[in-house]
Short mmCIF file of C-alpha atoms in Angstrom, two decimals:
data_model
loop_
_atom_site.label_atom_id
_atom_site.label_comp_id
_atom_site.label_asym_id
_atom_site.label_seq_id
_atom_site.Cartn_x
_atom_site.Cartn_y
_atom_site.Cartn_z
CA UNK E 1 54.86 -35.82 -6.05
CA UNK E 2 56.68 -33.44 -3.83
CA UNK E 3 55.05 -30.50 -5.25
CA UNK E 4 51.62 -32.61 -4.48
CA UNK E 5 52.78 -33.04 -0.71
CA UNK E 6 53.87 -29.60 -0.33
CA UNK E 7 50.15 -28.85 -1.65
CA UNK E 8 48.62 -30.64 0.89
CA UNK E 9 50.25 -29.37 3.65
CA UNK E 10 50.08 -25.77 2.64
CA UNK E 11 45.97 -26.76 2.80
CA UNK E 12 44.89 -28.57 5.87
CA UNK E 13 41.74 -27.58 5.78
CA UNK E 14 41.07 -29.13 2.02
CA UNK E 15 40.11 -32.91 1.32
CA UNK E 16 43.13 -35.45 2.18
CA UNK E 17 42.73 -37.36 -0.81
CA UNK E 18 42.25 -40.67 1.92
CA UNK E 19 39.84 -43.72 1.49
CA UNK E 20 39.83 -46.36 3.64
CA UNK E 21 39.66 -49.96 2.49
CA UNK E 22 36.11 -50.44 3.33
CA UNK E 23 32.90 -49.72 0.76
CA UNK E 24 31.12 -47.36 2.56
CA UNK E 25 34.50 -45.51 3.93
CA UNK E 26 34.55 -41.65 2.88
CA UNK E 27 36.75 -38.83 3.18
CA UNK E 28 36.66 -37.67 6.58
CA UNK E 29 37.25 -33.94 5.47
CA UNK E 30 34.18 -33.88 3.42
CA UNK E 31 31.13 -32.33 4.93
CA UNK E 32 28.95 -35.10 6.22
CA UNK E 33 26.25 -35.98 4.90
CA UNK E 34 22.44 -35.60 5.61
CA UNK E 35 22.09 -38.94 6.94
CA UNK E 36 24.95 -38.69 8.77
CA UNK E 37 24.62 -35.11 10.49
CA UNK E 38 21.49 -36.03 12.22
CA UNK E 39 18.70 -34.28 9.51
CA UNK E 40 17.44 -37.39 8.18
CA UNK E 41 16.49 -38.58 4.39
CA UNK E 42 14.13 -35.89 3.04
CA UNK E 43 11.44 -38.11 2.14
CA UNK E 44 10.86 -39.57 5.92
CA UNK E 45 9.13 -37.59 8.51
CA UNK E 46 12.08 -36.31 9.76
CA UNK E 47 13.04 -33.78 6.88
CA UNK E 48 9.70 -32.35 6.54
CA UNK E 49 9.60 -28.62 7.29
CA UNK E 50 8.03 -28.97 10.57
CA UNK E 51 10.88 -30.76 11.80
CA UNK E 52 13.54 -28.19 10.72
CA UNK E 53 11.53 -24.94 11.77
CA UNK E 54 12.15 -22.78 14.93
CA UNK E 55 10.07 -25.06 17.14
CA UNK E 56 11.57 -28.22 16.24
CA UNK E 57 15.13 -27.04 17.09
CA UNK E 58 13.66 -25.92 20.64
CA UNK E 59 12.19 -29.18 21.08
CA UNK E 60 15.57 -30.87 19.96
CA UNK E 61 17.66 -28.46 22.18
CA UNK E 62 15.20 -28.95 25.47
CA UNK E 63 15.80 -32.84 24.47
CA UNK E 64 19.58 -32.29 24.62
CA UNK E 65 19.02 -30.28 27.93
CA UNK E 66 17.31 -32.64 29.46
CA UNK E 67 19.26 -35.14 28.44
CA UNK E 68 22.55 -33.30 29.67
CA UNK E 69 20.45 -32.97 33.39
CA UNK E 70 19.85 -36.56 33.63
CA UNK E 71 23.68 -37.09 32.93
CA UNK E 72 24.91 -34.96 35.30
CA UNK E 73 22.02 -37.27 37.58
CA UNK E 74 23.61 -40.12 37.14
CA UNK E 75 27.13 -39.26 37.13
CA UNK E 76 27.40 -36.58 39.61
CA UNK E 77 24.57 -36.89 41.89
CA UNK E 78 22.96 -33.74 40.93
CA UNK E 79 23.25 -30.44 38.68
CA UNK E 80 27.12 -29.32 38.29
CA UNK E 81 26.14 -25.74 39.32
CA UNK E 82 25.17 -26.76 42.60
CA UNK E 83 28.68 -28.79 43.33
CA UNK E 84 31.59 -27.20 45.09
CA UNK E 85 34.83 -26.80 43.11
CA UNK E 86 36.86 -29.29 44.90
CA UNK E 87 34.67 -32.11 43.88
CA UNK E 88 34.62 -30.90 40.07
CA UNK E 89 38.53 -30.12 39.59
CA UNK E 90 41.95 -31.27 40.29
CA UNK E 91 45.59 -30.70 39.75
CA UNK E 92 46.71 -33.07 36.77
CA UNK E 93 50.75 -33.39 37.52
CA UNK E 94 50.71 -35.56 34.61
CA UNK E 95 53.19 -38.89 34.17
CA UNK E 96 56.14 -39.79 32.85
CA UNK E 97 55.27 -42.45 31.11
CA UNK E 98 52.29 -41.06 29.57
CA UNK E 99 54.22 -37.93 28.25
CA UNK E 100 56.78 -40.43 26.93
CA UNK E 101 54.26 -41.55 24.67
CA UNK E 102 52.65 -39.07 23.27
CA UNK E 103 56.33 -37.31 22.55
CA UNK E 104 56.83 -40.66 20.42
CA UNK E 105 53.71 -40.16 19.14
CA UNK E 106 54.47 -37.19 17.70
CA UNK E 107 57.80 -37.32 16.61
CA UNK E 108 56.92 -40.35 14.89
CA UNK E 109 55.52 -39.37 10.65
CA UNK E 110 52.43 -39.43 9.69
CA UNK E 111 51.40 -43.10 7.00
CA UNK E 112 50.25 -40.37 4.49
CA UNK E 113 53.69 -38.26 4.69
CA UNK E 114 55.46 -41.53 4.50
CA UNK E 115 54.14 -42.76 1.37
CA UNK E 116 54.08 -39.09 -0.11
CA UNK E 117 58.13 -38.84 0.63
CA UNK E 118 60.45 -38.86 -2.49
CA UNK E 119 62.21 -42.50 -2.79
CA UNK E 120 64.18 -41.30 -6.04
CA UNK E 121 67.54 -40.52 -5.68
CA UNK E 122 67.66 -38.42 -8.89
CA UNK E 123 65.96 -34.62 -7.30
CA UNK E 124 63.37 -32.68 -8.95
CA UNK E 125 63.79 -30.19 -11.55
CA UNK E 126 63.48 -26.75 -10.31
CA UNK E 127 60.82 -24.68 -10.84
CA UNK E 128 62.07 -21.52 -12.40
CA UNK E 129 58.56 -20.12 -13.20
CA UNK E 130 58.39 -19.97 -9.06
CA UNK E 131 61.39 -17.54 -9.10
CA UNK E 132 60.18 -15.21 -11.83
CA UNK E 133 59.16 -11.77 -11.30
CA UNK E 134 57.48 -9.80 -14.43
CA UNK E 135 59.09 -6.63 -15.10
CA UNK E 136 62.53 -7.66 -13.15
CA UNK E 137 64.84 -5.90 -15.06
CA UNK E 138 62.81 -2.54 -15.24
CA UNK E 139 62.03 -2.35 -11.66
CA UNK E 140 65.76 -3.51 -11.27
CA UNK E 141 66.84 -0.23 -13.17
CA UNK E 142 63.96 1.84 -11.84
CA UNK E 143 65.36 1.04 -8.41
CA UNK E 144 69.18 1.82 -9.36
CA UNK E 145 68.15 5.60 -10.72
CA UNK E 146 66.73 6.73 -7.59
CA UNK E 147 69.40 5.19 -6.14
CA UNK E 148 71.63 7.31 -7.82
CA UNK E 149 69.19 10.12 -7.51
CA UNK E 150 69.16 9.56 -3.50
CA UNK E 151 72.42 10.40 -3.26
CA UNK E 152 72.22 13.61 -4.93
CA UNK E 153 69.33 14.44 -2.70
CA UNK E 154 66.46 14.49 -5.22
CA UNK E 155 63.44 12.59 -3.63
CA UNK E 156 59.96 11.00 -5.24
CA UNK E 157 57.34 12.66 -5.32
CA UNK E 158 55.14 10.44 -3.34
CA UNK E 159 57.57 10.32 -0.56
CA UNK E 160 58.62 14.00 -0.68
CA UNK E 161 54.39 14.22 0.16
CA UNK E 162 54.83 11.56 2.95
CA UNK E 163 57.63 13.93 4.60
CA UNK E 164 55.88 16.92 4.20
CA UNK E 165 52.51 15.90 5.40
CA UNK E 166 54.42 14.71 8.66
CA UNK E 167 56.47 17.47 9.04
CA UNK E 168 53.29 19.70 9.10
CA UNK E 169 51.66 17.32 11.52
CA UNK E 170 48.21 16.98 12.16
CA UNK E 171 45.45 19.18 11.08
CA UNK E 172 43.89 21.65 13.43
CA UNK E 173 41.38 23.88 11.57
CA UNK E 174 39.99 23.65 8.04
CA UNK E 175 40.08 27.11 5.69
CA UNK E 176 36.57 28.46 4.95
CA UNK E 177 36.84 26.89 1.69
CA UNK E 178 37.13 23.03 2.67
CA UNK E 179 34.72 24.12 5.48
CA UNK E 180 32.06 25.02 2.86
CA UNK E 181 32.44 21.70 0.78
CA UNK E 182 29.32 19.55 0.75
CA UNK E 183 32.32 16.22 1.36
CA UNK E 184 33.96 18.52 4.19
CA UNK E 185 33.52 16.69 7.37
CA UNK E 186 34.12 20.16 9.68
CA UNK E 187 31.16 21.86 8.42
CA UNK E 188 28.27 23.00 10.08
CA UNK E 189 24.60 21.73 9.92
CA UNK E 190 22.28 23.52 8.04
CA UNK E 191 18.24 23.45 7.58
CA UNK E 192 18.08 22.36 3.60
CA UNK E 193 14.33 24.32 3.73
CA UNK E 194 15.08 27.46 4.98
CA UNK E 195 16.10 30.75 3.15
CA UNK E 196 19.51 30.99 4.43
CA UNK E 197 20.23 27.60 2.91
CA UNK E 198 23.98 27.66 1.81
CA UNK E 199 23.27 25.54 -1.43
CA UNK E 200 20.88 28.07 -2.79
CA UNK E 201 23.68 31.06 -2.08
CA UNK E 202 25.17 30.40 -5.56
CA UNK E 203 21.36 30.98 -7.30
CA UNK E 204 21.64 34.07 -5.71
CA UNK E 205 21.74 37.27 -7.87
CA UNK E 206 20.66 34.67 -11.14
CA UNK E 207 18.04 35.60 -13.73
CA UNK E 208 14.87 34.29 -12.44
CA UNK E 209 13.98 33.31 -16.47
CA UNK E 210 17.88 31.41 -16.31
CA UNK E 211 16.66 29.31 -13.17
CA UNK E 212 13.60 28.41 -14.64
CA UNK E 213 15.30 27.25 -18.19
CA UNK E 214 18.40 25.34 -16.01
CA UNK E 215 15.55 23.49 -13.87
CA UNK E 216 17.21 25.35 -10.97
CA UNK E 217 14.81 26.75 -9.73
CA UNK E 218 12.21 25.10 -7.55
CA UNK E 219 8.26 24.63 -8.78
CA UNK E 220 6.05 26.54 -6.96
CA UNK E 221 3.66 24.68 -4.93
CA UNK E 222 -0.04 25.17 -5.88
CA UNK E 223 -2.27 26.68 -2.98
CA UNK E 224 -4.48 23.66 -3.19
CA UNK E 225 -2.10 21.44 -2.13
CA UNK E 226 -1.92 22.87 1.44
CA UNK E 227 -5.18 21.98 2.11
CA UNK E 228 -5.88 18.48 3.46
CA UNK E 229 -8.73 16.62 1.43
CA UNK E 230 -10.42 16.34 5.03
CA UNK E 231 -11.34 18.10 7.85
CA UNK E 232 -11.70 14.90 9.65
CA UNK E 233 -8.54 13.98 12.80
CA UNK E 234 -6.05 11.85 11.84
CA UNK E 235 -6.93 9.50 14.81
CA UNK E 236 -10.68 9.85 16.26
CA UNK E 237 -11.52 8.96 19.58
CA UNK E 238 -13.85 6.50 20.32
CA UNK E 239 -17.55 6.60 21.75
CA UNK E 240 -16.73 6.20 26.31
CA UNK E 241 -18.60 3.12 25.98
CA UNK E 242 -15.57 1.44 23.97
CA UNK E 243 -13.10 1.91 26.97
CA UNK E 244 -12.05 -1.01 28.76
CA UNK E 245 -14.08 0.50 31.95
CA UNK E 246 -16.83 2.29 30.52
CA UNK E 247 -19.56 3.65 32.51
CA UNK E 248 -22.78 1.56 32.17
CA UNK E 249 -25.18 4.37 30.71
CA UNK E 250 -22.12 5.17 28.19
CA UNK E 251 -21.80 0.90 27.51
CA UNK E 252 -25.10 0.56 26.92
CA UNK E 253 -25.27 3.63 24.34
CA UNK E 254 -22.71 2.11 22.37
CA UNK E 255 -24.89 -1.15 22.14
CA UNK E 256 -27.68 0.92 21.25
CA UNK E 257 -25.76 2.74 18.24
CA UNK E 258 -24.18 -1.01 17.34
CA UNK E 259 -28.02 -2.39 17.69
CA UNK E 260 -29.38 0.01 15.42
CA UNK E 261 -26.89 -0.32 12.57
CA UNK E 262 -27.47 -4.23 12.70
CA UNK E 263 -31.44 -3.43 12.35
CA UNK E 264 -30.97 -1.28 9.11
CA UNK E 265 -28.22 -4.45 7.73
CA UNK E 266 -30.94 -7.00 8.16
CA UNK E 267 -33.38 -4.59 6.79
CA UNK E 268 -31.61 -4.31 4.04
CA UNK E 269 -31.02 -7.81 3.76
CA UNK E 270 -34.81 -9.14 4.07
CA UNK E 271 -35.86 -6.13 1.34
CA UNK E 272 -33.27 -7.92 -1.59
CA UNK E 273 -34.39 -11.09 -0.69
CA UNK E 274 -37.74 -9.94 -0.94
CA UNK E 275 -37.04 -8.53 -4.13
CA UNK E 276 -35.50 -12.04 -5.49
CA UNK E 277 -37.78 -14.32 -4.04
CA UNK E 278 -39.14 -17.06 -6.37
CA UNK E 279 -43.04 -16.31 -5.89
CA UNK E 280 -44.74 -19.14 -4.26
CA UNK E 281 -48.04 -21.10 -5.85
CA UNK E 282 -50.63 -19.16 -4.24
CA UNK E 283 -49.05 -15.73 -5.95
CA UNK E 284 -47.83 -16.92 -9.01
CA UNK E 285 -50.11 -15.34 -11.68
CA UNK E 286 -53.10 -16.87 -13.38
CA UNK E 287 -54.54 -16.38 -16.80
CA UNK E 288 -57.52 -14.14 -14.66
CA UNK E 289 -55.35 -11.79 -13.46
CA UNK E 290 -52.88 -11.34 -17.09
CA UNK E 291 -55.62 -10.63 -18.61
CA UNK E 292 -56.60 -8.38 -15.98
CA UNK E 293 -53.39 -6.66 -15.93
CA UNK E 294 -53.73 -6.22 -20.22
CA UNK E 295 -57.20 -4.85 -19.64
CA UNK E 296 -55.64 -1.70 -17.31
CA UNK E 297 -56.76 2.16 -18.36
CA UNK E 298 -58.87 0.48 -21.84
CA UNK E 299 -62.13 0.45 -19.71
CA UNK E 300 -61.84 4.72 -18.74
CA UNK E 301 -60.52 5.55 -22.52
CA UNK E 302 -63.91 3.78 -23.29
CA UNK E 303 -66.18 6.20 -20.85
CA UNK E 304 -64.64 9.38 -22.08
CA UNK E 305 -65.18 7.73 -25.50
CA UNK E 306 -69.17 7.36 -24.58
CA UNK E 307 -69.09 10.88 -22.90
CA UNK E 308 -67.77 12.63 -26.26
CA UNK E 309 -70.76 10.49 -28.22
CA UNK E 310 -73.24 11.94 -25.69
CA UNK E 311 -72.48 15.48 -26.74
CA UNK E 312 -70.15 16.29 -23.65
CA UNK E 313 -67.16 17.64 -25.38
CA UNK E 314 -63.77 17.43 -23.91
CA UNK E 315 -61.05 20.13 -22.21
CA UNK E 316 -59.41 20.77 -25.72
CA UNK E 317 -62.63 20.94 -27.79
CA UNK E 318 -64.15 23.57 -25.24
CA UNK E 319 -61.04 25.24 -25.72
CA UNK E 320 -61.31 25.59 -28.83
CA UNK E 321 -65.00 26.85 -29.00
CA UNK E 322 -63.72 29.63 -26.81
CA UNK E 323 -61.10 30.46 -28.92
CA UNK E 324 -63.45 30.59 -31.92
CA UNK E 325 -66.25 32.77 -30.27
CA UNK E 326 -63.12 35.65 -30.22
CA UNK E 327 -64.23 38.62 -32.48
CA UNK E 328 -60.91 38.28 -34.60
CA UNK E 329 -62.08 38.74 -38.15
CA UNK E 330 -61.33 35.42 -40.22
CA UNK E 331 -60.30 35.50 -43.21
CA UNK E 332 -61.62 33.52 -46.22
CA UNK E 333 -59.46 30.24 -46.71
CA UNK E 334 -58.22 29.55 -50.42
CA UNK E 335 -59.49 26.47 -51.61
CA UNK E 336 -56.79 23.50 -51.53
CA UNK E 337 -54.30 23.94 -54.36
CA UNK E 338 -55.61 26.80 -55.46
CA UNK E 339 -53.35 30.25 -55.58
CA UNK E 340 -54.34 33.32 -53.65
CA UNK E 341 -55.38 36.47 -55.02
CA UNK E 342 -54.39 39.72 -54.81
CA UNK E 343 -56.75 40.86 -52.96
CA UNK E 344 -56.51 38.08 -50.18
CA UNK E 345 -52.84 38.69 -49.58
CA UNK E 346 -53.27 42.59 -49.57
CA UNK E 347 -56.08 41.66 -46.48
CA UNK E 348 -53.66 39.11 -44.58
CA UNK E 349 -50.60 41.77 -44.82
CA UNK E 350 -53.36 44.23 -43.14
CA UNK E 351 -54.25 42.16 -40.47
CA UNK E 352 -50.77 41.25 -39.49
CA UNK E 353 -49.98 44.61 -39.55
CA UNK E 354 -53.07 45.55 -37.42
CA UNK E 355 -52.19 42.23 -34.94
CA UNK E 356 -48.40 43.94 -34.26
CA UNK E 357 -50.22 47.29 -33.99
CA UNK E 358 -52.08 45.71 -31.00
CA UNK E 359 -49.79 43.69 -29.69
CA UNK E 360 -46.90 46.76 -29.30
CA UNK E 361 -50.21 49.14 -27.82
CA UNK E 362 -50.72 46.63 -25.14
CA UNK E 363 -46.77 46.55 -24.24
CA UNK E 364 -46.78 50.06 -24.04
CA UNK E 365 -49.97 50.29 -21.75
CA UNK E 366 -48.28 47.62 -19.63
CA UNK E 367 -44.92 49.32 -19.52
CA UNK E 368 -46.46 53.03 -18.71
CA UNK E 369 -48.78 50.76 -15.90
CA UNK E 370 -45.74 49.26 -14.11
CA UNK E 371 -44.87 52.78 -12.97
CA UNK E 372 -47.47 52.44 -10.51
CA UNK E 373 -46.05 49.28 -9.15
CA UNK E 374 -42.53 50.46 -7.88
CA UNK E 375 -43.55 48.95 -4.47
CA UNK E 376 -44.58 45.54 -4.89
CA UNK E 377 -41.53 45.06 -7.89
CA UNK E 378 -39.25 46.38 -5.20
CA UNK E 379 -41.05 43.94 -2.70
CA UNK E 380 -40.52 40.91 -5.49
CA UNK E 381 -36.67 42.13 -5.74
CA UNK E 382 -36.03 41.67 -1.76
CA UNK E 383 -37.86 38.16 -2.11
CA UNK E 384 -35.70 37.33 -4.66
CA UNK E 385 -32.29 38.54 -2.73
CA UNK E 386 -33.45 36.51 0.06
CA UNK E 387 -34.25 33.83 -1.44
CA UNK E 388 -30.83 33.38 -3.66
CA UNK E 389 -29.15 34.72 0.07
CA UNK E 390 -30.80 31.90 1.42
CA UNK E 391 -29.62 29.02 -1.24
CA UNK E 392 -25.89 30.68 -0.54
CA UNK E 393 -26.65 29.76 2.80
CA UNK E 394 -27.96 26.22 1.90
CA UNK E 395 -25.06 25.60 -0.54
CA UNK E 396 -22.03 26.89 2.37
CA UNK E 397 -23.78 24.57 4.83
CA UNK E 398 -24.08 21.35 2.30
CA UNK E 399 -20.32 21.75 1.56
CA UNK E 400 -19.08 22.12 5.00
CA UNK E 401 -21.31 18.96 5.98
CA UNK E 402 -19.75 17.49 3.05
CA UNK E 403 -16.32 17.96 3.91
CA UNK E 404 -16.11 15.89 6.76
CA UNK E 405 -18.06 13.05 4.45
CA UNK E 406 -16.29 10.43 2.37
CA UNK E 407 -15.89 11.28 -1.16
CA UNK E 408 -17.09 8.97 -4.40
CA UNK E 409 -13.27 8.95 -5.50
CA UNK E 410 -13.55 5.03 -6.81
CA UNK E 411 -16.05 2.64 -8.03
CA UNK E 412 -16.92 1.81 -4.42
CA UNK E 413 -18.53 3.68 -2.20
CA UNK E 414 -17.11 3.64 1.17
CA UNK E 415 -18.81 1.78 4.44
CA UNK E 416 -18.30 2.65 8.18
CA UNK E 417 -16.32 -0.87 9.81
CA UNK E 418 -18.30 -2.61 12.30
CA UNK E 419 -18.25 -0.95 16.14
CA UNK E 420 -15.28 -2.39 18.12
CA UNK E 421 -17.39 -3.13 21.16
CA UNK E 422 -17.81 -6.66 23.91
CA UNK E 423 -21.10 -7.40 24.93
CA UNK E 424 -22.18 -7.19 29.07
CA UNK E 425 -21.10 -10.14 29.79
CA UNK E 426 -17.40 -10.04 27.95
CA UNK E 427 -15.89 -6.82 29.90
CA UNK E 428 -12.64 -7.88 31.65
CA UNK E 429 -12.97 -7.25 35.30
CA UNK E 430 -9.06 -6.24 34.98
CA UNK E 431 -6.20 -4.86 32.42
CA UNK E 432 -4.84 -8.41 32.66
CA UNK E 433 -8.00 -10.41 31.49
CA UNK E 434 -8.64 -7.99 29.31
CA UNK E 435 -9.28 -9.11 25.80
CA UNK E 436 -8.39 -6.51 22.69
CA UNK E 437 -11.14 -5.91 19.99
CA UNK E 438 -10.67 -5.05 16.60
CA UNK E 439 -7.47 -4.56 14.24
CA UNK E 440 -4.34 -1.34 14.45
CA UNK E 441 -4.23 -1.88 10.76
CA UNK E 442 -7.74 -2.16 9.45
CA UNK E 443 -8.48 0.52 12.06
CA UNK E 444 -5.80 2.75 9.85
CA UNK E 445 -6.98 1.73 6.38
CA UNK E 446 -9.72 2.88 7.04
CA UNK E 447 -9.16 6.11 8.77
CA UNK E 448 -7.43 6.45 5.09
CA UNK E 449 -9.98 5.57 3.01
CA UNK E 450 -12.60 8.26 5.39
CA UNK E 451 -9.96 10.65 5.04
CA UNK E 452 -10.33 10.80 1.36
CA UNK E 453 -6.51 10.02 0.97
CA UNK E 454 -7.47 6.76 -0.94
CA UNK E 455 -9.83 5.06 -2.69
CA UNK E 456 -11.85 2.33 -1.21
CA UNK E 457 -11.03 -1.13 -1.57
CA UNK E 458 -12.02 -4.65 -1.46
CA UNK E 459 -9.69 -7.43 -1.15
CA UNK E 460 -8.95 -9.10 -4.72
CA UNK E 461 -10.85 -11.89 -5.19
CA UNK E 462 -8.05 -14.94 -5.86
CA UNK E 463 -9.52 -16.74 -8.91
CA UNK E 464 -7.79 -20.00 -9.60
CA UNK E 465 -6.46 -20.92 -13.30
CA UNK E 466 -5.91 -24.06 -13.47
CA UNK E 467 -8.09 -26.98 -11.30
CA UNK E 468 -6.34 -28.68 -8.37
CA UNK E 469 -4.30 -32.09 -8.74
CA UNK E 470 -3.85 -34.40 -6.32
CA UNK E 471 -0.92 -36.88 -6.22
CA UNK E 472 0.39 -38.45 -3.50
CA UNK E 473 3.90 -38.53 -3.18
CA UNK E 474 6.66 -41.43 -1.72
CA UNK E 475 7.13 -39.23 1.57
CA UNK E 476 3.40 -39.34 2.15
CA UNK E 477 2.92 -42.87 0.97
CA UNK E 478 6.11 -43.48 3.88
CA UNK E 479 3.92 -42.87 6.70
CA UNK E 480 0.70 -44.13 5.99
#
């Protein structure tokens, strides 16, 4: 019991251990509850979310305020700020009587210390584990040595550091070495990109083949790595008729440029519907016109058909009646699975031989001609130079156009965001009217995605799992 009470008082701030006598009676020391603190059950209207945000506690508090002012109303006459100090304070002398009370008061125990007091006249057993210290007898002798040892002037070691660090006093300047430290608070700033860099000094001198093994030596950067995937500014200006005064031929540009990009959208738009419409009764086909469509190209293969049957021969039989009427000898065919003679192989070896014999004559002749065209070959070989000159030219001018172009680098192909412009009739005739167009971020996205630094994007598409349920809870079935 007495340890108990001691307990308790040692701990005012933990629960009493009181109940009253009634049913609903609770331990004041307890934190109160919901009901109780003012936040309500949370299936009324009163512990929904909106009632515990940042707006309902500014509603509550400008109740509480107002509330306070029509107080001070009714009490005082008006607002306390406005009334002088002798109306608001006074000297309290205090009486005699009063202060006699409230001494009795508190000399007087409290009901809980009375029935906590010890009513045994045998005491309590003492607690010896309260008086034990582990390790008593060691630090006991530990502390009679260097008592000993004081008196023959030896000293510890930690305090013969304690004497000597105050005996030197405090420190002034720090040695080069502790001054060099990365931990060293004294030392100077340094740029970690630049040659001179102290941490690189002790690389210095190494084995460049070393450096590269130990991973202490930095990767060189690649050239193409300086260059920027774009030519295009970080930040473009806009067109003057986007300014919040523009000038009305530069205003009505702008609605030009933003007219003509709507034209070629609903362009667009009315050639893909075209292209899906359902066709309507009027143009839906008709047995007539099928069979008109299967009949396409048979009626002109029948003409040429009649033409040939008339004695009119066509392109490839002329051409071969004009090769025919050449004076090359022909040679007599072999009947069909019979075997050549002698004689007919001899005469085809003798006219291929006599073909090549032609054939490297009239290279010769051609080569011994071209002699006498120096001038026009030369003329052919500065049209040629010019012309692969002028595809150089062609090719430099495609890729510089190019550069300041959006590249392909994703499945989607980037598209231009709409013109941040206000129509005639929306311009603010002042900064303070003025109304802002357009978004910081989507404005920077897509200076991003232009810039070829990423890919375009779409937003993801949020595709639900699972179908909705709908139940209707007690807090909902509360209000209505």
């Amino acid at each position: 019991m007495a340890a108990a009470a001691a307990s308790e008082a040692a701990d005012p701030e933990g629960p009493s251990g009181f109940l009253g006598f009634g049913p609903g009676s609770r331990d004041p020391s307890l934190p109160r509850s919901r009901r109780a603190g003012g936040k309500g059950a949370r299936n009324r209207k009163k512990g929904w979310k909106c009632s515990r945000g940042p707006e309902a506690k500014l509603g509550r508090d400008l109740d509480e305020w107002m509330a306070e002012m029509a107080d001070e109303m009714r009490q005082l006459g008006g607002p306390v700020s406005e009334k002088p100090d002798e109306s608001l304070f006074f000297m309290d002398i205090g009486s005699e009587e009063k202060d006699r009370k409230q001494s009795r008061a508190k000399e007087k125990p409290l009901k809980v210390d009375l029935i906590l007091q010890i009513d045994s006249k045998v005491p309590a057993p003492k607690d010896i584990l309260a008086h034990q210290v582990p390790n008593a007898k060691k630090l006991k002798r530990k502390q009679r040595l260097w008592e000993k040892l004081a008196e023959k002037g030896v000293v510890p070691r930690k305090e013969r550091l304690l004497q000597e660090r105050l005996r030197k006093g405090p420190v002034g300047k720090t040695t080069s070495a502790e001054a060099g430290s990365a931990t060293s608070s004294s030392r100077a700033f340094y740029d970690i990109w630049s040659d001179s860099n102290p941490l690189d000094q002790v690389l210095a001198g190494k084995d460049t083949w070393f450096l590269e093994q130990t991973k202490k030596k930095p990767v060189k950067r690649p050239g193409r790595l300086l260059k920027t995937p774009s030519k295009l500014p970080a930040v473009e200006v806009i067109a003057p008729g986007g300014s919040y005064n523009p000038s009305f031929q530069a205003h009505q540009a702008l609605l030009l440029q933003a007219h003509e990009i709507e034209l070629k959208r609903q362009k667009a738009e009315q050639k893909l519907a075209g292209q899906l419409r359902f066709p309507t009764v009027d143009e839906a086909l008709t047995p007539e016109t099928i069979f008109q469509e299967q009949c396409e190209g048979l009626l002109e293969e029948d003409n040429s058909g009649d033409e040939e049957e008339h004695g009119e021969p066509s392109k490839p039989a002329k051409e071969d009646l004009q090769a025919g009427s050449s004076p090359a000898p022909r040679l007599p065919l072999a009947a069909a699975g019979e075997k050549k003679t002698e004689r007919q192989r001899k005469k085809e070896k003798e006219a291929k031989r006599l073909r090549a014999r032609e054939l490297n004559a009239k290279a010769a002749r051609l080569r011994r001609q071209e002699v006498f065209q120096l001038r026009s070959i030369g003329l052919q070989v500065k049209r040629w130079e010019a012309e692969l000159l002028q595809r150089k030219w062609a090719r430099e001018a495609r890729r510089e156009a190019e550069a300041d172009q959006p590249k392909r680098l994703g499945r989607l192909k980037y598209e231009d965001p709409d013109l941040d412009l206000q129509l005639s009739t929306e311009l603010a005739e002042s900064l303070r009217t003025l109304k802002p167009e357009g978004s910081i971020l989507k404005d920077r996205f897509k200076s991003l995605q232009k810039r070829n630094l990423i890919e375009p994007r779409e937003r993801a598409k949020f595709k639900r799992k699972y179908r909705l349920k709908y139940v209707e809870k007690r807090a909902f079935r509360a209000i209505t």
